[in-house]
Amino acid sequence: MTALLLRGTVVAGGRSIPDGVVALDGDRIAWVGPAGTWAGPVPLPPPSDRYVLPGLVDVHCHGGAGHGFPEADDEGLQAAVDHHLAHGTTTLLGSLVSAPADMLLERVAALAPLVTAGRLAGIHLEGPFLAAARCGAQDPAAIVPGDPALLERLLHAAGGTVASMTLAPETPRYRELFAILIRHGVLPSLGHTDATAGRTTAAIAEAGGATLSATHLFNGMPELHHRAPGPAAACLAAAGRGEMVVELVADGVHLADETVAMVFDLVGPDRIALVTDAMAAAGMPDGRYSLGSMRVDVVDRVARLAGAGTDRSIAGGTARMVDVLRQVVLGSGVGLGAAALAATATPARLLGLEHEIGDLVPGRRADVLVTDHDLAPAEVFRAGRRITAERVLHGRAV
């Protein structure tokens, strides 16, 4: 075996090896185990206090490095992917926002080549079949009633690269939309909804055991109230029953740290997908940015809708997945093993990629994030290739 050896505390799949070794051979993981049991021909590196984790998986991301997937040119799209990769996100969905049909068709066509090339794991359509009352930072004028013909056009234009879609269960013709998504192998995700708990529960039951998720739980939906529990309670209950996975934007802005800890305690990490909901400002200084057609002001790393007449809604995130992981561990007090599971294995399973990524297991793709003891990235490997440099192209002033 000709192997590259990574040594430290190995954290993966809910387990921890205090002084462990991960051996990479080409684009595959060749061996994982305690340093004391290594019997290969390559000498071990010295012990370290670093963490060795699977590459992170982000199923909800709108961009970074000054460029957004809903509006960037080809060079900007590459830069956004590079930025997240350099910070340990080795599997990424490119998320779009609600937009007029022609614009959505143009954007899926722009992103599809990145999926074909393996740069993105797929496209996430966040709209346009949402509840206008819960549009958040999306353009309410771009939200339309459920339109099966438009959905078919979008999926056809994407050429099989759409991996997931957020839709509100109360949108007209929801059942037809759901059936189309399942037929095309697209993950339905409930979100940006004003539905009651009853309507949401019914939609989950109608899924008939199909894989289902909730888009950024608590955000883009009514507050959970003890006499009006709403979709948040329905999704939490479903996750507790093992019927769905809930996304959490656990960046210290979208959710209170205590809320994140509560959800981990209630449903466990195998039913949580940590996400960034990152937009163009991820990795960039404060300033003004775009999120689709909307203008966003970032102040103290918090992104909000800009301009008079807006409600100053939170407009996506500015954190990377490794930042979210750190916040969950240090801010919410969740154990690193559980937090890492929700940032790797669970979202990998949600995408149907659990046999290829998301864990440090021999035979899996050699996607690895090595961090220092404070969970800052030290080394990143994707398919066994060390990511040595980041291409950061500054965004346009808006």
Short mmCIF file of C-alpha atoms in Angstrom, two decimals:
data_model
loop_
_atom_site.label_atom_id
_atom_site.label_comp_id
_atom_site.label_asym_id
_atom_site.label_seq_id
_atom_site.Cartn_x
_atom_site.Cartn_y
_atom_site.Cartn_z
CA MET A 1 0.00 0.00 0.00
CA THR A 2 1.29 3.46 -0.96
CA ALA A 3 -0.60 5.62 1.46
CA LEU A 4 -0.82 9.15 2.73
CA LEU A 5 -1.28 8.97 6.48
CA LEU A 6 -3.27 11.46 8.55
CA ARG A 7 -2.94 11.17 12.31
CA GLY A 8 -4.96 12.75 15.10
CA THR A 9 -8.28 12.27 16.85
CA VAL A 10 -10.39 10.60 14.18
CA VAL A 11 -14.05 11.64 14.46
CA ALA A 12 -16.51 10.00 12.10
CA GLY A 13 -19.73 8.02 12.01
CA GLY A 14 -20.50 8.80 15.65
CA ARG A 15 -17.25 7.24 16.83
CA SER A 16 -13.95 8.68 17.98
CA ILE A 17 -10.42 7.25 17.90
CA PRO A 18 -8.29 9.40 20.24
CA ASP A 19 -4.99 8.61 18.48
CA GLY A 20 -6.15 7.41 15.12
CA VAL A 21 -4.84 7.12 11.60
CA VAL A 22 -6.61 7.54 8.27
CA ALA A 23 -4.71 6.17 5.27
CA LEU A 24 -5.51 7.55 1.83
CA ASP A 25 -4.57 5.60 -1.28
CA GLY A 26 -5.31 7.48 -4.47
CA ASP A 27 -8.88 8.76 -4.38
CA ARG A 28 -10.02 6.22 -1.77
CA ILE A 29 -9.76 5.71 1.96
CA ALA A 30 -7.60 2.62 2.44
CA TRP A 31 -7.45 2.13 6.21
CA VAL A 32 -8.80 3.66 9.43
CA GLY A 33 -7.85 2.61 12.94
CA PRO A 34 -5.85 3.28 16.08
CA ALA A 35 -2.25 4.31 15.52
CA GLY A 36 -1.11 1.41 17.69
CA THR A 37 -2.51 -1.12 15.24
CA TRP A 38 -1.00 0.34 12.06
CA ALA A 39 1.05 -2.33 10.33
CA GLY A 40 1.59 -0.74 6.93
CA PRO A 41 4.97 -0.11 5.30
CA VAL A 42 4.73 3.69 5.56
CA PRO A 43 6.03 5.16 8.85
CA LEU A 44 3.45 6.92 10.99
CA PRO A 45 3.57 10.68 11.34
CA PRO A 46 4.04 11.94 14.90
CA PRO A 47 1.02 12.19 17.23
CA SER A 48 -0.96 15.43 17.03
CA ASP A 49 -3.85 17.19 18.72
CA ARG A 50 -5.59 17.71 15.38
CA TYR A 51 -9.01 16.34 14.46
CA VAL A 52 -9.45 14.19 11.36
CA LEU A 53 -13.02 14.39 10.06
CA PRO A 54 -14.90 13.33 6.94
CA GLY A 55 -15.26 16.09 4.37
CA LEU A 56 -18.28 18.24 5.24
CA VAL A 57 -21.53 18.05 3.28
CA ASP A 58 -23.69 21.17 2.76
CA VAL A 59 -27.07 20.63 1.13
CA HIS A 60 -28.17 24.29 1.27
CA CYS A 61 -25.75 26.94 0.03
CA HIS A 62 -26.33 30.00 -2.20
CA GLY A 63 -22.69 30.99 -2.72
CA GLY A 64 -19.60 32.55 -1.20
CA ALA A 65 -16.41 34.51 -1.90
CA GLY A 66 -18.50 37.39 -3.24
CA HIS A 67 -20.47 35.28 -5.74
CA GLY A 68 -23.94 33.79 -5.53
CA PHE A 69 -25.26 30.76 -7.39
CA PRO A 70 -28.48 32.64 -8.27
CA GLU A 71 -26.63 35.42 -10.14
CA ALA A 72 -22.89 34.76 -10.71
CA ASP A 73 -21.14 34.22 -14.03
CA ASP A 74 -19.15 31.04 -14.71
CA GLU A 75 -15.98 32.35 -13.10
CA GLY A 76 -17.89 33.45 -10.02
CA LEU A 77 -19.62 30.09 -9.71
CA GLN A 78 -16.25 28.35 -9.70
CA ALA A 79 -14.91 30.79 -7.11
CA ALA A 80 -17.84 30.16 -4.77
CA VAL A 81 -17.34 26.40 -4.98
CA ASP A 82 -13.58 26.80 -4.44
CA HIS A 83 -14.13 28.91 -1.35
CA HIS A 84 -16.29 26.36 0.41
CA LEU A 85 -14.05 23.50 -0.68
CA ALA A 86 -11.00 25.24 0.77
CA HIS A 87 -12.82 25.40 4.12
CA GLY A 88 -13.62 21.70 4.22
CA THR A 89 -16.94 21.38 2.37
CA THR A 90 -16.14 18.59 -0.05
CA THR A 91 -19.76 17.98 -1.10
CA LEU A 92 -21.98 20.95 -1.92
CA LEU A 93 -25.38 21.65 -3.43
CA GLY A 94 -25.78 24.93 -5.32
CA SER A 95 -28.98 26.59 -4.11
CA LEU A 96 -31.13 28.93 -6.19
CA VAL A 97 -33.90 31.24 -4.99
CA SER A 98 -37.32 32.04 -6.42
CA ALA A 99 -37.10 33.92 -9.72
CA PRO A 100 -39.13 34.34 -12.92
CA ALA A 101 -39.35 31.17 -14.97
CA ASP A 102 -36.93 32.34 -17.68
CA MET A 103 -34.32 33.25 -15.06
CA LEU A 104 -34.66 29.92 -13.28
CA LEU A 105 -34.28 28.07 -16.56
CA GLU A 106 -31.14 30.10 -17.28
CA ARG A 107 -29.67 29.47 -13.83
CA VAL A 108 -30.20 25.69 -13.80
CA ALA A 109 -28.53 25.58 -17.21
CA ALA A 110 -25.60 27.58 -15.79
CA LEU A 111 -25.17 25.31 -12.77
CA ALA A 112 -25.69 21.98 -14.50
CA PRO A 113 -22.14 21.81 -15.97
CA LEU A 114 -20.67 22.14 -12.46
CA VAL A 115 -22.68 19.10 -11.42
CA THR A 116 -21.64 17.16 -14.51
CA ALA A 117 -18.00 18.02 -13.78
CA GLY A 118 -18.33 16.85 -10.17
CA ARG A 119 -17.80 20.32 -8.72
CA LEU A 120 -21.32 20.40 -7.25
CA ALA A 121 -23.28 17.38 -6.04
CA GLY A 122 -26.48 18.85 -7.44
CA ILE A 123 -28.79 21.84 -7.62
CA HIS A 124 -31.22 22.83 -4.87
CA LEU A 125 -34.29 24.78 -6.02
CA GLU A 126 -35.49 26.89 -3.09
CA GLY A 127 -38.77 27.91 -4.72
CA PRO A 128 -40.67 29.27 -6.54
CA PHE A 129 -43.60 27.24 -5.13
CA LEU A 130 -43.50 28.75 -1.66
CA ALA A 131 -45.82 30.69 0.66
CA ALA A 132 -45.50 34.41 -0.08
CA ALA A 133 -46.32 35.13 3.56
CA ARG A 134 -43.12 33.28 4.53
CA CYS A 135 -40.87 34.40 1.69
CA GLY A 136 -38.13 35.61 4.02
CA ALA A 137 -35.39 37.17 1.89
CA GLN A 138 -36.86 35.88 -1.37
CA ASP A 139 -38.60 38.16 -3.85
CA PRO A 140 -42.35 37.79 -3.16
CA ALA A 141 -43.09 38.76 -6.78
CA ALA A 142 -41.20 35.65 -7.95
CA ILE A 143 -43.23 33.22 -5.82
CA VAL A 144 -45.95 31.51 -7.85
CA PRO A 145 -48.61 28.86 -7.23
CA GLY A 146 -47.62 25.28 -7.87
CA ASP A 147 -47.17 24.72 -11.60
CA PRO A 148 -46.37 21.12 -12.63
CA ALA A 149 -45.59 22.15 -16.22
CA LEU A 150 -43.01 24.69 -15.05
CA LEU A 151 -41.46 22.13 -12.72
CA GLU A 152 -41.12 19.67 -15.59
CA ARG A 153 -39.45 22.37 -17.71
CA LEU A 154 -36.98 23.18 -14.95
CA LEU A 155 -36.06 19.55 -14.38
CA HIS A 156 -35.67 18.98 -18.12
CA ALA A 157 -33.45 22.06 -18.50
CA ALA A 158 -31.29 20.87 -15.60
CA GLY A 159 -30.73 17.51 -17.28
CA GLY A 160 -31.03 15.43 -14.14
CA THR A 161 -28.83 17.67 -11.98
CA VAL A 162 -31.53 18.91 -9.58
CA ALA A 163 -31.03 17.07 -6.28
CA SER A 164 -33.60 18.77 -4.04
CA MET A 165 -36.43 21.28 -4.05
CA THR A 166 -38.04 23.33 -1.30
CA LEU A 167 -41.78 23.75 -1.60
CA ALA A 168 -44.63 24.72 0.71
CA PRO A 169 -47.14 21.93 1.40
CA GLU A 170 -50.03 24.39 1.01
CA THR A 171 -49.04 25.50 -2.49
CA PRO A 172 -51.68 24.62 -5.12
CA ARG A 173 -51.20 21.24 -6.81
CA TYR A 174 -48.69 20.22 -4.16
CA ARG A 175 -49.41 16.52 -4.61
CA GLU A 176 -48.70 16.71 -8.34
CA LEU A 177 -45.44 18.55 -7.69
CA PHE A 178 -44.43 16.00 -5.08
CA ALA A 179 -45.12 13.12 -7.46
CA ILE A 180 -43.00 14.75 -10.18
CA LEU A 181 -40.09 15.22 -7.78
CA ILE A 182 -40.21 11.60 -6.67
CA ARG A 183 -40.41 10.38 -10.27
CA HIS A 184 -37.28 12.39 -11.13
CA GLY A 185 -35.38 11.28 -8.02
CA VAL A 186 -35.44 14.77 -6.48
CA LEU A 187 -35.57 15.17 -2.69
CA PRO A 188 -38.68 17.15 -1.59
CA SER A 189 -38.02 19.56 1.28
CA LEU A 190 -40.83 21.33 3.10
CA GLY A 191 -40.17 24.97 3.87
CA HIS A 192 -41.05 28.64 3.46
CA THR A 193 -44.49 27.60 4.59
CA ASP A 194 -47.40 29.08 6.53
CA ALA A 195 -49.15 25.72 6.81
CA THR A 196 -50.73 24.47 10.00
CA ALA A 197 -49.28 21.59 11.93
CA GLY A 198 -52.14 19.44 10.63
CA ARG A 199 -51.50 20.25 6.97
CA THR A 200 -47.77 19.68 7.41
CA THR A 201 -48.34 16.37 9.19
CA ALA A 202 -50.65 15.28 6.38
CA ALA A 203 -48.04 16.16 3.76
CA ILE A 204 -45.43 14.12 5.62
CA ALA A 205 -47.81 11.16 5.88
CA GLU A 206 -48.60 11.42 2.16
CA ALA A 207 -44.90 10.99 1.38
CA GLY A 208 -45.42 7.28 1.97
CA GLY A 209 -41.97 6.69 3.36
CA ALA A 210 -40.13 8.66 0.67
CA THR A 211 -37.04 10.51 1.87
CA LEU A 212 -38.11 13.97 3.02
CA SER A 213 -36.46 16.96 4.65
CA ALA A 214 -37.41 20.28 6.20
CA THR A 215 -35.69 23.38 4.84
CA HIS A 216 -33.98 25.41 7.61
CA LEU A 217 -36.31 24.37 10.45
CA PHE A 218 -37.86 27.35 12.33
CA ASN A 219 -36.76 29.84 9.67
CA GLY A 220 -39.28 30.71 6.96
CA MET A 221 -42.21 29.38 8.99
CA PRO A 222 -44.43 30.51 11.88
CA GLU A 223 -43.02 30.45 15.38
CA LEU A 224 -43.80 27.33 17.37
CA HIS A 225 -46.61 28.29 19.79
CA HIS A 226 -48.21 25.98 22.30
CA ARG A 227 -51.70 26.60 20.87
CA ALA A 228 -50.58 26.91 17.25
CA PRO A 229 -47.63 24.52 16.87
CA GLY A 230 -47.35 25.03 13.10
CA PRO A 231 -44.98 23.27 10.70
CA ALA A 232 -42.00 23.41 13.05
CA ALA A 233 -43.69 21.13 15.56
CA ALA A 234 -44.92 18.79 12.82
CA CYS A 235 -41.43 18.48 11.35
CA LEU A 236 -39.82 17.94 14.74
CA ALA A 237 -42.31 15.20 15.53
CA ALA A 238 -41.72 13.56 12.16
CA ALA A 239 -37.94 13.69 12.66
CA GLY A 240 -38.42 12.14 16.08
CA ARG A 241 -40.37 9.30 14.45
CA GLY A 242 -37.60 8.84 11.88
CA GLU A 243 -39.73 10.11 9.00
CA MET A 244 -37.70 13.13 7.92
CA VAL A 245 -34.44 15.03 8.32
CA VAL A 246 -34.49 18.64 9.48
CA GLU A 247 -32.00 21.26 8.33
CA LEU A 248 -30.57 23.61 10.95
CA VAL A 249 -28.76 26.85 10.06
CA ALA A 250 -26.81 26.64 13.30
CA ASP A 251 -24.57 29.65 12.70
CA GLY A 252 -25.41 31.54 15.89
CA VAL A 253 -27.59 33.97 13.90
CA HIS A 254 -30.52 32.05 12.44
CA LEU A 255 -31.13 30.07 15.63
CA ALA A 256 -30.33 30.44 19.31
CA ASP A 257 -27.65 28.05 20.45
CA GLU A 258 -30.11 26.59 22.97
CA THR A 259 -32.59 25.85 20.18
CA VAL A 260 -29.94 23.89 18.32
CA ALA A 261 -29.06 21.94 21.47
CA MET A 262 -32.75 21.17 22.02
CA VAL A 263 -33.19 19.72 18.53
CA PHE A 264 -30.10 17.53 18.92
CA ASP A 265 -31.49 16.25 22.23
CA LEU A 266 -34.97 15.65 20.77
CA VAL A 267 -34.26 13.94 17.43
CA GLY A 268 -30.54 13.12 17.44
CA PRO A 269 -27.85 13.84 14.86
CA ASP A 270 -28.99 11.15 12.44
CA ARG A 271 -32.10 13.27 11.78
CA ILE A 272 -30.33 16.65 11.52
CA ALA A 273 -28.51 18.11 8.52
CA LEU A 274 -26.46 21.13 9.47
CA VAL A 275 -26.45 23.68 6.64
CA THR A 276 -25.01 27.13 6.00
CA ASP A 277 -27.68 28.78 3.82
CA ALA A 278 -24.59 30.79 2.84
CA MET A 279 -24.86 33.56 0.27
CA ALA A 280 -22.28 35.59 -1.63
CA ALA A 281 -20.95 37.29 1.51
CA ALA A 282 -19.57 34.07 3.01
CA GLY A 283 -15.87 34.65 3.53
CA MET A 284 -16.14 38.33 2.61
CA PRO A 285 -16.11 41.61 4.57
CA ASP A 286 -19.24 43.48 5.60
CA GLY A 287 -20.93 45.38 2.80
CA ARG A 288 -23.71 45.14 0.24
CA TYR A 289 -24.29 41.96 -1.77
CA SER A 290 -26.92 40.30 -3.94
CA LEU A 291 -29.15 37.34 -3.28
CA GLY A 292 -30.85 36.77 -6.60
CA SER A 293 -32.77 39.98 -7.34
CA MET A 294 -32.64 41.15 -3.72
CA ARG A 295 -30.07 43.48 -2.18
CA VAL A 296 -28.50 42.46 1.11
CA ASP A 297 -26.54 44.43 3.70
CA VAL A 298 -24.04 42.51 5.82
CA VAL A 299 -23.18 44.13 9.15
CA ASP A 300 -21.12 42.28 11.76
CA ARG A 301 -21.39 39.15 9.57
CA VAL A 302 -25.22 39.20 9.71
CA ALA A 303 -26.96 39.44 6.33
CA ARG A 304 -30.30 41.26 6.13
CA LEU A 305 -32.46 42.59 3.32
CA ALA A 306 -31.42 46.12 2.37
CA GLY A 307 -33.46 49.15 1.44
CA ALA A 308 -36.55 51.05 2.49
CA GLY A 309 -39.74 49.06 2.54
CA THR A 310 -38.12 45.73 3.39
CA ASP A 311 -38.69 43.94 6.66
CA ARG A 312 -34.92 43.50 7.18
CA SER A 313 -35.31 39.71 7.16
CA ILE A 314 -32.22 37.60 7.64
CA ALA A 315 -31.01 37.03 4.08
CA GLY A 316 -28.96 33.86 4.14
CA GLY A 317 -25.78 33.11 6.05
CA THR A 318 -22.17 34.21 5.94
CA ALA A 319 -20.66 31.13 7.64
CA ARG A 320 -19.01 28.11 6.06
CA MET A 321 -19.86 24.57 7.20
CA VAL A 322 -16.77 24.37 9.37
CA ASP A 323 -17.93 27.58 11.09
CA VAL A 324 -21.36 26.03 11.68
CA LEU A 325 -19.73 22.89 13.08
CA ARG A 326 -17.62 24.99 15.44
CA GLN A 327 -20.67 26.99 16.58
CA VAL A 328 -22.63 23.83 17.32
CA VAL A 329 -19.81 22.41 19.42
CA LEU A 330 -18.59 25.53 21.20
CA GLY A 331 -21.83 27.56 21.23
CA SER A 332 -24.54 24.92 21.64
CA GLY A 333 -22.45 22.46 23.65
CA VAL A 334 -23.16 19.52 21.35
CA GLY A 335 -20.49 16.84 21.37
CA LEU A 336 -18.14 16.88 18.40
CA GLY A 337 -19.12 13.36 17.39
CA ALA A 338 -22.82 14.23 17.17
CA ALA A 339 -22.18 17.58 15.48
CA ALA A 340 -19.86 15.97 12.92
CA LEU A 341 -22.45 13.29 12.15
CA ALA A 342 -25.00 16.03 11.33
CA ALA A 343 -22.44 17.74 9.09
CA THR A 344 -21.33 14.63 7.21
CA ALA A 345 -23.10 11.27 7.35
CA THR A 346 -26.68 12.52 7.74
CA PRO A 347 -26.66 14.95 4.79
CA ALA A 348 -24.78 12.34 2.72
CA ARG A 349 -27.57 9.87 3.42
CA LEU A 350 -30.16 12.53 2.58
CA LEU A 351 -28.59 12.81 -0.88
CA GLY A 352 -28.39 9.05 -1.29
CA LEU A 353 -24.58 9.20 -1.29
CA GLU A 354 -23.94 7.40 2.00
CA HIS A 355 -21.92 4.62 0.33
CA GLU A 356 -19.53 7.11 -1.28
CA ILE A 357 -19.06 10.03 1.16
CA GLY A 358 -19.87 11.18 4.67
CA ASP A 359 -17.74 8.79 6.71
CA LEU A 360 -14.15 7.63 7.07
CA VAL A 361 -14.54 4.04 5.94
CA PRO A 362 -12.21 2.02 3.69
CA GLY A 363 -13.43 2.16 0.13
CA ARG A 364 -15.19 5.52 0.44
CA ARG A 365 -14.01 8.56 -1.49
CA ALA A 366 -11.03 10.14 0.24
CA ASP A 367 -12.76 13.34 1.37
CA VAL A 368 -11.14 14.49 4.61
CA LEU A 369 -11.04 17.65 6.70
CA VAL A 370 -8.21 18.04 9.18
CA THR A 371 -8.66 20.80 11.76
CA ASP A 372 -6.68 22.16 14.65
CA HIS A 373 -7.95 21.68 18.19
CA ASP A 374 -10.13 24.80 17.81
CA LEU A 375 -11.83 23.37 14.70
CA ALA A 376 -10.09 25.72 12.28
CA PRO A 377 -9.27 24.05 8.93
CA ALA A 378 -5.68 22.85 8.61
CA GLU A 379 -5.83 20.53 5.59
CA VAL A 380 -8.54 19.52 3.14
CA PHE A 381 -8.55 16.52 0.80
CA ARG A 382 -11.13 15.79 -1.86
CA ALA A 383 -10.90 12.44 -3.62
CA GLY A 384 -7.40 12.17 -2.16
CA ARG A 385 -6.24 15.46 -3.66
CA ARG A 386 -4.89 18.00 -1.20
CA ILE A 387 -6.59 21.37 -1.61
CA THR A 388 -3.60 23.68 -1.37
CA ALA A 389 -4.93 27.04 -2.45
CA GLU A 390 -8.15 28.96 -2.61
CA ARG A 391 -9.20 31.03 -5.56
CA VAL A 392 -11.04 34.03 -4.08
CA LEU A 393 -12.44 36.45 -6.63
CA HIS A 394 -13.95 39.53 -5.09
CA GLY A 395 -17.58 40.20 -5.83
CA ARG A 396 -19.01 43.08 -7.74
CA ALA A 397 -20.12 46.18 -5.88
CA VAL A 398 -23.89 46.52 -5.87
#
